[in-house]
XYZ file of N, CA and C in Angstrom:
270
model
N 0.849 -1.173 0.000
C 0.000 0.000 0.000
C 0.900 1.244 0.000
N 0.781 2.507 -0.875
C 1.341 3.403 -1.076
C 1.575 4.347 0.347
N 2.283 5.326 0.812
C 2.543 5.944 2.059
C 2.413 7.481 1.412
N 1.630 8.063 2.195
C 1.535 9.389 1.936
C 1.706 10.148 2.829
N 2.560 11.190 2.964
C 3.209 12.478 3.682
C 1.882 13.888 3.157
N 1.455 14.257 4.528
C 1.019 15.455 4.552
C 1.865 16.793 5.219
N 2.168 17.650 4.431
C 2.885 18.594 4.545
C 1.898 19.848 4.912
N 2.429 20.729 5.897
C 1.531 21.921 5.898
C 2.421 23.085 5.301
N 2.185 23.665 4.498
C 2.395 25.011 3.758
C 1.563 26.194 4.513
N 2.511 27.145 5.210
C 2.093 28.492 4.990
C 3.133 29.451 5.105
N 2.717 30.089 3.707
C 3.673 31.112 3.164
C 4.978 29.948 3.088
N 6.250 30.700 3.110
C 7.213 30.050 3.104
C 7.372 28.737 3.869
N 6.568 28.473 5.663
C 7.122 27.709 6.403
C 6.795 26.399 5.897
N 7.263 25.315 5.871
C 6.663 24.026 5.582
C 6.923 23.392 7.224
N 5.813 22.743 7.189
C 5.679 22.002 8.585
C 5.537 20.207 8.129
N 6.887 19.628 7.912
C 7.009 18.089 7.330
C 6.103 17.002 8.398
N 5.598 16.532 7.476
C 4.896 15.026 8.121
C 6.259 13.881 8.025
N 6.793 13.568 8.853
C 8.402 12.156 8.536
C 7.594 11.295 8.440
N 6.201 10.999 9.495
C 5.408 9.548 9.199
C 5.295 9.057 7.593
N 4.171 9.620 7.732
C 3.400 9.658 6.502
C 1.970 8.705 6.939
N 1.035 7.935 6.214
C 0.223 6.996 6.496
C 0.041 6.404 5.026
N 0.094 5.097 5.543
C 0.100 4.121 4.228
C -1.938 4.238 4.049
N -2.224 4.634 2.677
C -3.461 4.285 2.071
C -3.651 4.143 0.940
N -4.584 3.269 0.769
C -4.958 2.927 -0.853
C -4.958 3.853 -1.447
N -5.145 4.550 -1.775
C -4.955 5.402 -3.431
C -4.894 7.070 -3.041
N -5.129 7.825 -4.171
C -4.993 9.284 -3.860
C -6.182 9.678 -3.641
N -7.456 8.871 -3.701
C -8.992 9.176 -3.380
C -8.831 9.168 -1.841
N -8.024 8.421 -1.367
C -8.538 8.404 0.175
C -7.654 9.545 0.837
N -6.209 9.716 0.216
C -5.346 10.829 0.831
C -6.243 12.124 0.985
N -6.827 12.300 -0.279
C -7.949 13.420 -0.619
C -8.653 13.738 1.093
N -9.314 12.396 0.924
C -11.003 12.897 2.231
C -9.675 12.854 3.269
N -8.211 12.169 3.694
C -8.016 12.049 4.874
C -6.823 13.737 5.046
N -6.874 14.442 4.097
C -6.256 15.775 4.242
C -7.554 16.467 4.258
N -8.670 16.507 3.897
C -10.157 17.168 4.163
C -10.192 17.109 5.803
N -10.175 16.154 6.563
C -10.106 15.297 7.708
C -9.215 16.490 8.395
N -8.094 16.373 8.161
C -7.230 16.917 8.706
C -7.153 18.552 8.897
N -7.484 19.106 7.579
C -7.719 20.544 7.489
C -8.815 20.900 8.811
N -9.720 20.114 8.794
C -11.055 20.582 9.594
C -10.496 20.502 11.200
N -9.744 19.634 11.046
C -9.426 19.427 12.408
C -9.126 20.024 12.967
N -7.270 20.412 12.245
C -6.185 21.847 12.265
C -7.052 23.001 13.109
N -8.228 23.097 11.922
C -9.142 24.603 11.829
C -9.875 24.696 13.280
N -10.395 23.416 13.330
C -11.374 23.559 14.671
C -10.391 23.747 15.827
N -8.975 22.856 15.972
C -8.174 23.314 17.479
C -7.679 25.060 16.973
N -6.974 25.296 16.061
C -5.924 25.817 16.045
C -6.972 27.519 15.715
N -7.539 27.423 15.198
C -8.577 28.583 14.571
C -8.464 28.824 13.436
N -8.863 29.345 12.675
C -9.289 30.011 10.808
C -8.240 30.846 10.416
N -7.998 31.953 11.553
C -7.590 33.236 11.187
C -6.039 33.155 11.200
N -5.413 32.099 11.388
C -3.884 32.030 11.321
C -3.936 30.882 9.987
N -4.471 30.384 9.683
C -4.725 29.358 8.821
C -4.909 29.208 7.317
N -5.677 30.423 7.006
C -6.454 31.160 5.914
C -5.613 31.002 4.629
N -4.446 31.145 5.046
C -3.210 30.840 3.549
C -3.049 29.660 3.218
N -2.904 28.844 4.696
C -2.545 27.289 4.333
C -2.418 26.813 3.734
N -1.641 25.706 3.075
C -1.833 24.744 2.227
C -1.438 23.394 2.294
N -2.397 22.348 2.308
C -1.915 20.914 2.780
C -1.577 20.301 1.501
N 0.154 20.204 1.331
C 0.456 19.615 0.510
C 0.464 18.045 0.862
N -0.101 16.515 -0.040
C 0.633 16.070 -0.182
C 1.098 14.844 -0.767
N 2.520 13.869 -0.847
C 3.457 13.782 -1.492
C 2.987 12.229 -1.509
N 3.633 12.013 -2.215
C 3.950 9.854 -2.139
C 5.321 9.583 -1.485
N 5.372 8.217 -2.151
C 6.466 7.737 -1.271
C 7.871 8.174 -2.136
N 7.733 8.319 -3.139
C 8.999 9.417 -3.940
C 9.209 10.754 -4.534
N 8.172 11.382 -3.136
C 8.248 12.300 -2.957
C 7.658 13.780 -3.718
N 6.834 13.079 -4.524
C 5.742 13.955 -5.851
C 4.912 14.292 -5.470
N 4.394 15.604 -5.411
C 3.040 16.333 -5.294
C 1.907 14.854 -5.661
N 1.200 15.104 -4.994
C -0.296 14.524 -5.467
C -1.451 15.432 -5.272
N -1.295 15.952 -4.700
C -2.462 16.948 -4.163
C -2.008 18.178 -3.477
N -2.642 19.753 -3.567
C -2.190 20.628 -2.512
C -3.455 20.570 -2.479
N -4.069 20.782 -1.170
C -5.489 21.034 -0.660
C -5.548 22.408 0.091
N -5.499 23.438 -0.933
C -5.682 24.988 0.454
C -6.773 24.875 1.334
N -6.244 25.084 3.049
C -7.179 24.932 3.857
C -8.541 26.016 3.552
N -8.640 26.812 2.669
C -10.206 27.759 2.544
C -10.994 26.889 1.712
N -10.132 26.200 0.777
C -11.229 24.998 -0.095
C -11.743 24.163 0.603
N -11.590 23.780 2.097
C -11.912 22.903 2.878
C -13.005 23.728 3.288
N -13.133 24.928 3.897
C -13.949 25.842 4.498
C -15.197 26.066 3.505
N -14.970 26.843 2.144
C -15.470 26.678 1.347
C -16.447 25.322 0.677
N -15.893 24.406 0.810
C -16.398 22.964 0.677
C -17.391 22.729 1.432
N -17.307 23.287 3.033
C -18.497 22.706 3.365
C -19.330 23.382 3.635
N -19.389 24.915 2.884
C -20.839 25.836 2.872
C -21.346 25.520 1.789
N -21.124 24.512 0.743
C -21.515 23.887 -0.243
C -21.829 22.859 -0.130
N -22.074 21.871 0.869
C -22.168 20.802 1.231
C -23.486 20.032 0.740
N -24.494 21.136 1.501
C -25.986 21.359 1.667
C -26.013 21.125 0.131
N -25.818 22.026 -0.459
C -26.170 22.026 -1.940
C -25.711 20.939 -3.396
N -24.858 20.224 -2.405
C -24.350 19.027 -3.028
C -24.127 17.934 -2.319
N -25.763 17.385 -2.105
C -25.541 16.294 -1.261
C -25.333 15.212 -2.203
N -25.345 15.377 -3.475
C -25.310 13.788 -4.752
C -24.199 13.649 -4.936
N -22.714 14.756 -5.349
C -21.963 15.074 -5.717
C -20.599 14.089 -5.288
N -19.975 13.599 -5.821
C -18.853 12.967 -5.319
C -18.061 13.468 -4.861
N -17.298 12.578 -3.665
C -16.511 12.798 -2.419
C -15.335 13.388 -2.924
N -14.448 12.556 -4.116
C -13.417 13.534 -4.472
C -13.729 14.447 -5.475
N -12.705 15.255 -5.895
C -12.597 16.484 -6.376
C -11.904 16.108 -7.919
N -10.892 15.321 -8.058
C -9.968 14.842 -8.878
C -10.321 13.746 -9.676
């Protein structure tokens, strides 16, 4: 099973994931950096956050996804209005 590193981006700082978490494909990295953004947002608050960006990588080290934490925010005042709509984006 593939290992994926979530990276946090803001502005210049990168904040490295060394774990990573092994999951099936880039559909699930997707909902489990959605997961994560909300989380971040709910301890940490919005207003330091707002730039964010959750990059992240495979196991050799390639972009797969940046997820800006406002598309997460954004995402779910749209929620309501797309309850048919599929889970990923990609």
């Amino acid at each position: 099973m593939p290992r994926y590193f979530f990276n946090t981006r803001i502005g210049d700082e990168v904040i490295s994931d060394p774990e990573g978490e092994e999951l099936r494909n880039p559909d699930r990295a997707w909902e489990v950096a959605r997961a994560m953004i909300h989380e971040l947002l709910r301890i940490e608050g919005m207003e330091d956050l707002m730039r964010a960006v959750l990059e992240v990588r495979d196991d050799e080290g390639e972009i797969v996804l940046e997820f800006p934490f406002v598309e997460a925010i954004l995402d779910d005042t749209d929620a309501t209005d797309k309850a048919d709509a599929p889970v990923t984006k990609h």
